[in-house]
mmCIF file of C-alpha atoms in Angstrom:
data_model
loop_
_atom_site.group_PDB
_atom_site.id
_atom_site.type_symbol
_atom_site.label_atom_id
_atom_site.label_comp_id
_atom_site.label_asym_id
_atom_site.label_seq_id
_atom_site.Cartn_x
_atom_site.Cartn_y
_atom_site.Cartn_z
ATOM 1 C CA ARG A 1 -5.793 2.268 28.330
ATOM 2 C CA SER A 2 -9.310 2.647 26.852
ATOM 3 C CA SER A 3 -8.164 0.231 24.076
ATOM 4 C CA LEU A 4 -7.036 -2.303 26.552
ATOM 5 C CA ARG A 5 -10.553 -1.910 28.229
ATOM 6 C CA TRP A 6 -12.267 -2.506 24.873
ATOM 7 C CA TRP A 7 -10.080 -5.606 24.285
ATOM 8 C CA HIS A 8 -10.904 -6.917 27.599
ATOM 9 C CA ARG A 9 -14.500 -7.098 26.995
ATOM 10 C CA PHE A 10 -14.190 -9.163 23.789
ATOM 11 C CA LEU A 11 -11.434 -11.549 25.148
ATOM 12 C CA LEU A 12 -13.616 -12.359 28.119
ATOM 13 C CA SER A 13 -16.834 -13.098 25.744
ATOM 14 C CA GLY A 14 -14.671 -14.917 23.131
ATOM 15 C CA GLU A 15 -16.284 -13.185 20.282
ATOM 16 C CA CYS A 16 -13.052 -12.083 18.651
ATOM 17 C CA PHE A 17 -12.101 -15.603 18.067
ATOM 18 C CA TYR A 18 -13.494 -17.467 15.103
ATOM 19 C CA ARG A 19 -12.232 -20.133 12.716
ATOM 20 C CA ARG A 20 -9.748 -19.426 9.761
ATOM 21 C CA GLU A 21 -11.667 -20.543 6.678
ATOM 22 C CA LYS A 22 -12.465 -19.724 3.300
ATOM 23 C CA LYS A 23 -14.691 -16.702 3.155
ATOM 24 C CA PRO A 24 -16.747 -15.065 0.208
ATOM 25 C CA LEU A 25 -15.360 -11.694 -1.094
ATOM 26 C CA ILE A 26 -16.916 -8.385 -0.950
ATOM 27 C CA VAL A 27 -15.154 -5.573 -2.795
ATOM 28 C CA GLU A 28 -16.233 -1.976 -1.550
ATOM 29 C CA TRP A 29 -15.183 1.627 -2.642
ATOM 30 C CA THR A 30 -15.694 4.266 -0.371
ATOM 31 C CA ASP A 31 -15.215 8.159 -0.585
ATOM 32 C CA SER A 32 -16.055 11.386 1.146
ATOM 33 C CA SER A 33 -16.154 15.022 0.561
ATOM 34 C CA GLY A 34 -16.778 18.185 2.668
ATOM 35 C CA ALA A 35 -20.626 17.645 2.436
ATOM 36 C CA ARG A 36 -21.521 14.013 1.632
ATOM 37 C CA CYS A 37 -20.171 10.692 1.771
ATOM 38 C CA GLY A 38 -20.793 7.429 -0.365
ATOM 39 C CA GLY A 39 -19.890 4.062 -1.352
ATOM 40 C CA CYS A 40 -20.324 1.025 -3.588
ATOM 41 C CA ASP A 41 -20.071 -2.674 -2.977
ATOM 42 C CA VAL A 42 -19.792 -5.619 -5.416
ATOM 43 C CA ASN A 43 -19.760 -9.399 -4.857
ATOM 44 C CA PRO A 44 -17.467 -10.791 -7.562
ATOM 45 C CA ASP A 45 -18.934 -14.284 -7.320
ATOM 46 C CA VAL A 46 -22.637 -13.368 -7.643
ATOM 47 C CA GLY A 47 -22.430 -10.006 -9.710
ATOM 48 C CA TRP A 48 -24.711 -7.982 -7.366
ATOM 49 C CA VAL A 49 -24.020 -4.365 -6.776
ATOM 50 C CA SER A 50 -25.369 -1.812 -4.190
ATOM 51 C CA ALA A 51 -24.243 1.593 -3.705
ATOM 52 C CA TRP A 52 -25.327 4.346 -1.249
ATOM 53 C CA THR A 53 -24.746 8.033 -0.479
ATOM 54 C CA ALA A 54 -25.511 10.285 2.250
ATOM 55 C CA GLU A 55 -25.114 14.027 3.622
ATOM 56 C CA TRP A 56 -22.862 14.407 6.588
ATOM 57 C CA PRO A 57 -25.029 15.577 9.653
ATOM 58 C CA LYS A 58 -24.622 19.181 10.524
ATOM 59 C CA TRP A 59 -22.642 18.536 13.527
ATOM 60 C CA ILE A 60 -19.973 17.072 11.453
ATOM 61 C CA ARG A 61 -20.012 19.617 8.977
ATOM 62 C CA ASP A 62 -19.685 22.498 11.652
ATOM 63 C CA LYS A 63 -16.933 20.742 13.661
ATOM 64 C CA TYR A 64 -15.053 19.587 10.595
ATOM 65 C CA SER A 65 -15.686 22.462 8.258
ATOM 66 C CA HIS A 66 -11.995 23.142 7.197
ATOM 67 C CA GLY A 67 -10.100 20.202 6.239
ATOM 68 C CA ALA A 68 -10.467 16.933 8.427
ATOM 69 C CA SER A 69 -10.412 14.710 5.364
ATOM 70 C CA ASN A 70 -8.827 11.798 7.127
ATOM 71 C CA TYR A 71 -11.745 12.053 9.794
ATOM 72 C CA LYS A 72 -14.387 11.975 7.170
ATOM 73 C CA GLU A 73 -13.009 9.222 5.164
ATOM 74 C CA LEU A 74 -12.465 7.043 8.257
ATOM 75 C CA ARG A 75 -15.951 7.738 9.484
ATOM 76 C CA THR A 76 -17.223 6.926 5.770
ATOM 77 C CA LEU A 77 -16.007 3.398 6.312
ATOM 78 C CA LEU A 78 -17.456 3.368 9.633
ATOM 79 C CA VAL A 79 -20.862 4.200 8.038
ATOM 80 C CA SER A 80 -20.642 1.795 5.478
ATOM 81 C CA LEU A 81 -20.251 -1.039 8.299
ATOM 82 C CA GLN A 82 -23.039 0.208 10.322
ATOM 83 C CA ARG A 83 -25.462 0.083 7.435
ATOM 84 C CA GLN A 84 -24.696 -3.698 7.221
ATOM 85 C CA GLU A 85 -24.987 -3.833 11.143
ATOM 86 C CA ALA A 86 -28.413 -2.361 10.977
ATOM 87 C CA ALA A 87 -29.501 -5.078 8.522
ATOM 88 C CA PHE A 88 -28.202 -7.592 10.585
ATOM 89 C CA ASP A 89 -29.998 -6.339 13.859
ATOM 90 C CA THR A 90 -33.283 -5.935 11.758
ATOM 91 C CA ASP A 91 -33.287 -9.206 9.666
ATOM 92 C CA GLY A 92 -30.865 -11.364 11.526
ATOM 93 C CA HIS A 93 -28.563 -11.456 8.547
ATOM 94 C CA CYS A 94 -26.745 -9.262 6.060
ATOM 95 C CA ALA A 95 -24.808 -9.664 2.848
ATOM 96 C CA HIS A 96 -21.380 -8.993 4.305
ATOM 97 C CA PHE A 97 -21.763 -11.384 7.263
ATOM 98 C CA GLY A 98 -18.843 -13.888 7.336
ATOM 99 C CA THR A 99 -16.857 -12.126 4.294
ATOM 100 C CA VAL A 100 -13.393 -10.875 3.503
ATOM 101 C CA LYS A 101 -14.229 -7.233 2.887
ATOM 102 C CA LEU A 102 -11.638 -5.686 0.558
ATOM 103 C CA CYS A 103 -12.085 -1.864 0.643
ATOM 104 C CA PHE A 104 -10.550 0.833 -1.768
ATOM 105 C CA THR A 105 -9.961 4.236 -0.466
ATOM 106 C CA ASP A 106 -7.948 7.241 -1.893
ATOM 107 C CA ASN A 107 -6.933 8.345 1.701
ATOM 108 C CA LYS A 108 -3.510 6.848 2.736
ATOM 109 C CA PHE A 109 -4.132 7.633 6.528
ATOM 110 C CA VAL A 110 -7.238 5.272 6.488
ATOM 111 C CA ALA A 111 -5.195 2.578 5.095
ATOM 112 C CA ASP A 112 -2.350 3.292 7.375
ATOM 113 C CA VAL A 113 -4.165 3.498 10.700
ATOM 114 C CA LEU A 114 -6.377 0.343 10.172
ATOM 115 C CA ALA A 115 -3.154 -1.583 9.001
ATOM 116 C CA ASN A 116 -1.649 -0.599 12.259
ATOM 117 C CA GLY A 117 -4.535 -0.617 14.418
ATOM 118 C CA ALA A 118 -4.137 2.531 16.292
ATOM 119 C CA SER A 119 -4.043 6.256 16.015
ATOM 120 C CA SER A 120 -2.746 8.772 18.383
ATOM 121 C CA SER A 121 -5.772 11.075 17.438
ATOM 122 C CA SER A 122 -8.596 11.501 20.124
ATOM 123 C CA ASP A 123 -10.985 11.732 17.171
ATOM 124 C CA MET A 124 -9.808 8.561 15.332
ATOM 125 C CA GLY A 125 -9.501 6.070 18.387
ATOM 126 C CA PRO A 126 -13.230 5.802 18.985
ATOM 127 C CA ILE A 127 -14.028 5.499 15.012
ATOM 128 C CA LEU A 128 -11.256 2.720 15.039
ATOM 129 C CA ARG A 129 -12.750 0.920 17.850
ATOM 130 C CA ALA A 130 -16.255 1.048 16.328
ATOM 131 C CA ILE A 131 -15.137 -0.396 13.012
ATOM 132 C CA ARG A 132 -13.294 -3.146 14.899
ATOM 133 C CA THR A 133 -16.452 -3.735 17.038
ATOM 134 C CA VAL A 134 -18.821 -4.221 13.949
ATOM 135 C CA CYS A 135 -16.336 -6.333 12.189
ATOM 136 C CA ILE A 136 -15.991 -8.889 15.055
ATOM 137 C CA LYS A 137 -19.757 -8.728 15.484
ATOM 138 C CA LEU A 138 -20.379 -9.519 11.812
ATOM 139 C CA ARG A 139 -17.248 -11.761 11.550
ATOM 140 C CA ILE A 140 -15.850 -9.513 8.670
ATOM 141 C CA ARG A 141 -12.192 -9.686 7.865
ATOM 142 C CA LEU A 142 -11.428 -6.161 6.929
ATOM 143 C CA ILE A 143 -8.601 -5.143 4.271
ATOM 144 C CA VAL A 144 -8.368 -1.685 3.336
ATOM 145 C CA CYS A 145 -6.128 -0.732 0.423
ATOM 146 C CA HIS A 146 -5.237 2.604 -0.634
ATOM 147 C CA VAL A 147 -5.529 3.724 -4.348
ATOM 148 C CA ALA A 148 -4.900 6.660 -6.334
ATOM 149 C CA GLY A 149 -7.974 9.173 -6.380
ATOM 150 C CA LYS A 150 -8.160 9.070 -10.046
ATOM 151 C CA ARG A 151 -9.068 5.595 -9.935
ATOM 152 C CA LEU A 152 -12.118 6.343 -7.747
ATOM 153 C CA VAL A 153 -13.040 9.133 -10.080
ATOM 154 C CA GLU A 154 -12.776 6.779 -12.981
ATOM 155 C CA GLN A 155 -14.678 4.137 -11.305
ATOM 156 C CA GLY A 156 -17.422 6.231 -10.220
ATOM 157 C CA THR A 157 -17.467 6.229 -6.530
ATOM 158 C CA ASP A 158 -16.084 9.904 -6.356
ATOM 159 C CA GLY A 159 -19.300 11.083 -7.975
ATOM 160 C CA LEU A 160 -21.475 9.405 -5.009
ATOM 161 C CA SER A 161 -19.875 11.863 -2.397
ATOM 162 C CA ARG A 162 -20.525 14.918 -4.528
ATOM 163 C CA ASP A 163 -23.679 16.390 -5.791
ATOM 164 C CA GLY A 164 -24.478 15.411 -9.378
ATOM 165 C CA GLY A 165 -22.565 12.067 -9.260
ATOM 166 C CA PRO A 166 -23.820 8.553 -10.083
ATOM 167 C CA SER A 167 -26.927 7.606 -8.666
ATOM 168 C CA PRO A 168 -27.394 4.987 -6.058
ATOM 169 C CA ALA A 169 -28.732 2.506 -8.415
ATOM 170 C CA GLY A 170 -25.222 2.309 -9.843
ATOM 171 C CA GLU A 171 -25.882 2.391 -13.539
ATOM 172 C CA LYS A 172 -22.642 4.515 -13.960
ATOM 173 C CA LEU A 173 -20.436 2.713 -11.586
ATOM 174 C CA LEU A 174 -17.515 0.417 -13.204
ATOM 175 C CA THR A 175 -17.307 -2.432 -10.998
ATOM 176 C CA ALA A 176 -15.792 -5.284 -13.288
ATOM 177 C CA ASN A 177 -12.242 -4.045 -13.193
ATOM 178 C CA TRP A 178 -11.623 -3.924 -9.504
ATOM 179 C CA ALA A 179 -8.793 -6.317 -9.986
ATOM 180 C CA ASP A 180 -6.886 -4.014 -11.645
ATOM 181 C CA ALA A 181 -6.264 -1.971 -8.433
ATOM 182 C CA LEU A 182 -4.451 -5.038 -7.085
ATOM 183 C CA ALA A 183 -2.278 -5.659 -10.341
ATOM 184 C CA GLY A 184 1.559 -5.738 -10.465
ATOM 185 C CA ALA A 185 3.598 -4.257 -13.285
ATOM 186 C CA ALA A 186 4.141 -6.148 -16.370
ATOM 187 C CA PRO A 187 7.702 -6.986 -17.272
ATOM 188 C CA SER A 188 7.828 -4.843 -20.357
ATOM 189 C CA GLY A 189 10.958 -4.435 -22.524
ATOM 190 C CA VAL A 190 11.188 -0.660 -21.615
ATOM 191 C CA ILE A 191 11.084 -1.341 -17.695
ATOM 192 C CA VAL A 192 13.607 -4.143 -18.264
ATOM 193 C CA ASP A 193 16.202 -2.114 -20.163
ATOM 194 C CA PHE A 194 15.586 0.771 -17.665
ATOM 195 C CA VAL A 195 16.439 -1.474 -14.710
ATOM 196 C CA SER A 196 19.547 -3.039 -16.713
ATOM 197 C CA ALA A 197 20.753 0.569 -17.204
ATOM 198 C CA VAL A 198 20.387 1.582 -13.521
ATOM 199 C CA PHE A 199 21.182 -1.776 -11.664
ATOM 200 C CA GLY A 200 23.087 -3.927 -14.140
ATOM 201 C CA GLY A 201 21.708 -6.485 -16.425
ATOM 202 C CA GLY A 202 21.905 -10.189 -16.539
ATOM 203 C CA ARG A 203 19.073 -10.645 -14.083
ATOM 204 C CA GLN A 204 16.445 -13.360 -13.963
ATOM 205 C CA ILE A 205 12.880 -12.014 -14.222
ATOM 206 C CA ALA A 206 10.346 -13.286 -11.449
ATOM 207 C CA LEU A 207 6.631 -12.458 -11.928
ATOM 208 C CA GLY A 208 4.169 -12.126 -9.026
ATOM 209 C CA ASP A 209 1.892 -14.868 -9.578
ATOM 210 C CA ARG A 210 4.498 -17.322 -8.567
ATOM 211 C CA PRO A 211 6.133 -16.285 -5.359
ATOM 212 C CA LEU A 212 9.648 -17.727 -5.131
ATOM 213 C CA ARG A 213 10.986 -19.459 -2.012
ATOM 214 C CA MET A 214 13.843 -17.946 -0.216
ATOM 215 C CA GLY A 215 16.094 -20.639 -1.383
ATOM 216 C CA GLU A 216 15.407 -19.978 -5.078
ATOM 217 C CA LEU A 217 16.253 -16.292 -4.501
ATOM 218 C CA ALA A 218 19.336 -16.813 -2.433
ATOM 219 C CA GLY A 219 22.766 -16.126 -4.240
ATOM 220 C CA LYS A 220 21.138 -14.920 -7.578
ATOM 221 C CA ARG A 221 20.420 -11.609 -9.466
ATOM 222 C CA TRP A 222 16.720 -10.987 -9.857
ATOM 223 C CA LEU A 223 14.440 -8.725 -11.140
ATOM 224 C CA ALA A 224 10.971 -9.190 -9.501
ATOM 225 C CA PHE A 225 7.546 -7.813 -10.439
ATOM 226 C CA PRO A 226 5.555 -8.959 -7.311
ATOM 227 C CA ALA A 227 1.747 -8.168 -6.933
ATOM 228 C CA PRO A 228 0.783 -5.947 -4.127
ATOM 229 C CA TRP A 229 -1.288 -8.620 -2.463
ATOM 230 C CA SER A 230 1.927 -10.924 -2.205
ATOM 231 C CA ALA A 231 4.548 -8.345 -1.929
ATOM 232 C CA SER A 232 5.018 -8.634 1.671
ATOM 233 C CA TYR A 233 5.860 -12.403 1.189
ATOM 234 C CA TRP A 234 8.512 -11.382 -1.358
ATOM 235 C CA GLY A 235 10.035 -8.588 0.938
ATOM 236 C CA ASP A 236 10.487 -11.035 3.806
ATOM 237 C CA ALA A 237 11.663 -13.778 1.658
ATOM 238 C CA ALA A 238 14.201 -11.537 -0.049
ATOM 239 C CA LYS A 239 15.789 -10.260 3.318
ATOM 240 C CA MET A 240 16.023 -13.962 4.466
ATOM 241 C CA ALA A 241 17.619 -14.968 1.154
ATOM 242 C CA ALA A 242 20.199 -12.241 1.570
ATOM 243 C CA THR A 243 20.788 -13.932 4.881
ATOM 244 C CA MET A 244 21.370 -16.996 3.437
ATOM 245 C CA ASP A 245 23.621 -16.004 0.708
ATOM 246 C CA LEU A 246 25.374 -12.463 0.548
ATOM 247 C CA ASP A 247 25.527 -12.391 -2.965
ATOM 248 C CA THR A 248 21.618 -12.225 -3.265
ATOM 249 C CA ASP A 249 20.756 -8.995 -5.497
ATOM 250 C CA ILE A 250 17.183 -8.110 -6.053
ATOM 251 C CA VAL A 251 15.299 -5.516 -7.605
ATOM 252 C CA PHE A 252 11.589 -4.901 -6.906
ATOM 253 C CA VAL A 253 9.208 -3.164 -9.355
ATOM 254 C CA ILE A 254 5.902 -2.691 -7.624
ATOM 255 C CA PRO A 255 3.010 -0.024 -7.984
ATOM 256 C CA SER A 256 1.935 1.983 -5.066
ATOM 257 C CA ARG A 257 -1.263 -0.133 -4.446
ATOM 258 C CA ALA A 258 -2.193 -1.429 -1.131
ATOM 259 C CA GLU A 259 0.971 -0.078 0.185
ATOM 260 C CA SER A 260 0.002 -0.371 3.970
ATOM 261 C CA GLN A 261 -0.228 -4.056 3.209
ATOM 262 C CA TRP A 262 3.312 -4.552 2.314
ATOM 263 C CA ALA A 263 5.279 -1.252 3.281
ATOM 264 C CA ARG A 264 6.401 -2.859 6.670
ATOM 265 C CA SER A 265 8.148 -5.937 4.814
ATOM 266 C CA PHE A 266 10.185 -3.364 2.548
ATOM 267 C CA ARG A 267 11.428 -1.261 5.570
ATOM 268 C CA ARG A 268 15.029 -2.423 5.146
ATOM 269 C CA ILE A 269 14.907 -2.683 1.241
ATOM 270 C CA HIS A 270 16.335 0.595 -0.465
ATOM 271 C CA LYS A 271 13.642 2.600 -2.278
ATOM 272 C CA ILE A 272 15.616 3.893 -5.287
ATOM 273 C CA GLY A 273 13.004 6.013 -6.933
ATOM 274 C CA PHE A 274 9.541 6.100 -8.581
ATOM 275 C CA VAL A 275 7.747 7.045 -11.705
ATOM 276 C CA ARG A 276 4.486 8.805 -11.674
ATOM 277 C CA ALA A 277 1.774 7.346 -13.998
ATOM 278 C CA GLY A 278 1.658 9.159 -17.293
ATOM 279 C CA THR A 279 5.108 10.871 -16.994
ATOM 280 C CA SER A 280 7.305 8.520 -18.719
ATOM 281 C CA PRO A 281 6.764 5.629 -21.214
ATOM 282 C CA LEU A 282 7.756 3.247 -18.422
ATOM 283 C CA TRP A 283 4.291 3.755 -17.066
ATOM 284 C CA ARG A 284 1.185 4.803 -18.735
ATOM 285 C CA LEU A 285 -1.420 7.282 -17.351
ATOM 286 C CA GLY A 286 -4.114 4.680 -17.111
ATOM 287 C CA GLU A 287 -2.045 2.871 -14.352
ATOM 288 C CA HIS A 288 -3.016 5.925 -11.992
ATOM 289 C CA GLU A 289 -0.625 4.957 -9.183
ATOM 290 C CA SER A 290 3.189 5.579 -8.957
ATOM 291 C CA LEU A 291 5.470 2.645 -9.918
ATOM 292 C CA ASN A 292 8.262 2.095 -7.332
ATOM 293 C CA PHE A 293 11.724 0.730 -7.672
ATOM 294 C CA TYR A 294 13.314 -1.018 -4.743
ATOM 295 C CA TRP A 295 16.710 -2.657 -4.489
ATOM 296 C CA LEU A 296 18.382 -5.217 -2.218
ATOM 297 C CA PRO A 297 21.852 -5.048 -3.302
ATOM 298 C CA ARG A 298 24.648 -7.687 -2.485
ATOM 299 C CA TYR A 299 26.158 -7.265 0.825
ATOM 300 C CA ARG A 300 29.636 -5.679 0.616
ATOM 301 C CA VAL A 301 32.037 -5.630 3.694
ATOM 302 C CA ARG A 302 33.755 -2.143 3.580
ATOM 303 C CA PRO A 303 37.488 -2.106 4.431
ATOM 304 C CA PRO A 304 38.778 -0.064 7.147
ATOM 305 C CA SER A 305 39.888 2.934 4.973
ATOM 306 C CA GLU A 306 36.212 3.315 4.104
ATOM 307 C CA ASP A 307 34.945 3.287 7.735
ATOM 308 C CA ARG A 308 33.381 6.764 8.230
ATOM 309 C CA TYR A 309 33.198 6.157 11.997
ATOM 310 C CA PHE A 310 36.963 5.739 12.135
ATOM 311 C CA TRP A 311 37.636 8.943 10.245
ATOM 312 C CA LYS A 312 35.293 10.999 12.396
ATOM 313 C CA HIS A 313 37.247 10.017 15.597
ATOM 314 C CA ALA A 314 40.735 9.476 14.215
ATOM 315 C CA ASP A 315 43.442 11.874 15.734
ATOM 316 C CA ASP A 316 44.609 13.310 12.084
ATOM 317 C CA VAL A 317 41.211 14.608 11.289
ATOM 318 C CA SER A 318 42.628 16.885 8.383
ATOM 319 C CA SER A 319 44.429 14.106 6.518
ATOM 320 C CA LEU A 320 41.184 11.934 6.981
ATOM 321 C CA HIS A 321 38.802 14.557 5.479
ATOM 322 C CA ARG A 322 40.991 14.557 2.314
ATOM 323 C CA MET A 323 40.648 11.006 2.263
ATOM 324 C CA ALA A 324 36.885 11.151 2.482
ATOM 325 C CA ALA A 325 36.677 13.881 -0.315
ATOM 326 C CA VAL A 326 38.058 11.171 -2.868
ATOM 327 C CA LEU A 327 36.034 7.964 -1.799
ATOM 328 C CA SER A 328 33.546 6.989 -4.079
ATOM 329 C CA PRO A 329 29.707 7.103 -3.048
ATOM 330 C CA SER A 330 27.887 3.956 -1.909
ATOM 331 C CA PRO A 331 26.283 1.553 -4.230
ATOM 332 C CA VAL A 332 22.776 2.643 -3.226
ATOM 333 C CA THR A 333 23.750 6.564 -3.498
ATOM 334 C CA SER A 334 25.101 5.676 -7.186
ATOM 335 C CA ALA A 335 22.082 3.692 -8.103
ATOM 336 C CA VAL A 336 19.804 6.803 -7.098
ATOM 337 C CA SER A 337 21.814 9.153 -9.279
ATOM 338 C CA ARG A 338 21.871 6.635 -12.164
ATOM 339 C CA PHE A 339 18.174 6.413 -11.607
ATOM 340 C CA VAL A 340 17.459 10.058 -11.928
ATOM 341 C CA ARG A 341 19.810 10.329 -14.935
ATOM 342 C CA GLU A 342 18.440 7.567 -16.941
ATOM 343 C CA LEU A 343 14.743 8.693 -16.145
ATOM 344 C CA ALA A 344 15.382 12.135 -17.527
ATOM 345 C CA SER A 345 17.033 10.442 -20.502
ATOM 346 C CA VAL A 346 13.752 8.377 -21.232
ATOM 347 C CA GLN A 347 11.738 11.408 -20.566
ATOM 348 C CA ALA A 348 13.838 13.524 -22.911
ATOM 349 C CA ALA A 349 13.681 10.836 -25.636
ATOM 350 C CA THR A 350 9.952 10.456 -25.648
ATOM 351 C CA SER A 351 9.450 14.472 -25.694
ATOM 352 C CA ASP A 352 11.848 14.513 -28.828
ATOM 353 C CA ASP A 353 10.033 11.930 -30.452
ATOM 354 C CA ASP A 354 6.626 13.757 -29.930
ATOM 355 C CA ASP A 355 8.143 16.827 -31.333
ATOM 356 C CA VAL A 356 9.443 14.923 -34.425
ATOM 357 C CA GLY A 357 5.842 13.389 -34.915
#
């Protein structure tokens, strides 16, 4: 009810409606700890960098002394926006007005609730509404992306939330490689061979820089490497292609970057497994985030003899149980088993090479 009252005020004023037009990009990293919070902004077009750090007020440290990292991370984002709001109220303009703000955080909860637009927590709801209020006032389109915490450590923002970290001048902050946090996986020979062993070979390779239409995907076997920023389109297009042609068979290889922006589109696509960075030659340690393998197999109509519902409600239960014991597992279950087996084989081969060296 409080959310409806909040929206009612903006709907009457018309403030939340503005033209969809090309806007400047602002890239931001935010992080928090038990005692401090901090952030770093960069304009890729102009090249300016600004950073800030602040200590949490005593009432926040006392009330959320144990845990509450989700609350502090979400409030850090609000603090960053309120700094721009204060500049706008004082000078009539701010560097973030009318921009697309791409914010990287290592807290998945923050990315999820801002993508969903709501939270059941009584502490988080007011912060979410305050964030939306500032975004509407400053005409900011906010996109929050979850990345690995090690990426923030390497980039330097993690130190802004801790004593002894980079100074607000930003001389130690790495801001030139922000696009790496949204990059897709490269179709290396090791990954292609691994996919062929698990899902079968003979697949065409599709790269994320050129999203294919559903008609191009339909009825073919694909190995796709979508970029996180376009993965939601790939997921929706793949499901529609499978509806157009039941022989559509697509394997997706995609890093766990900005997952809140595309996870909804992959809900009905099977996640077969993942590889953590640095644990296999498939995915090096410097990539930070995990590498996911999704599969949309060709549709197979099961005969009545494989109908498990029929077995359960049939008369001769004992004989049907014997039939169930000899049936082969589903294609997805078999793929999961092959994935685990092949991944262990690759890791074992790597360790053997290290021992020989």
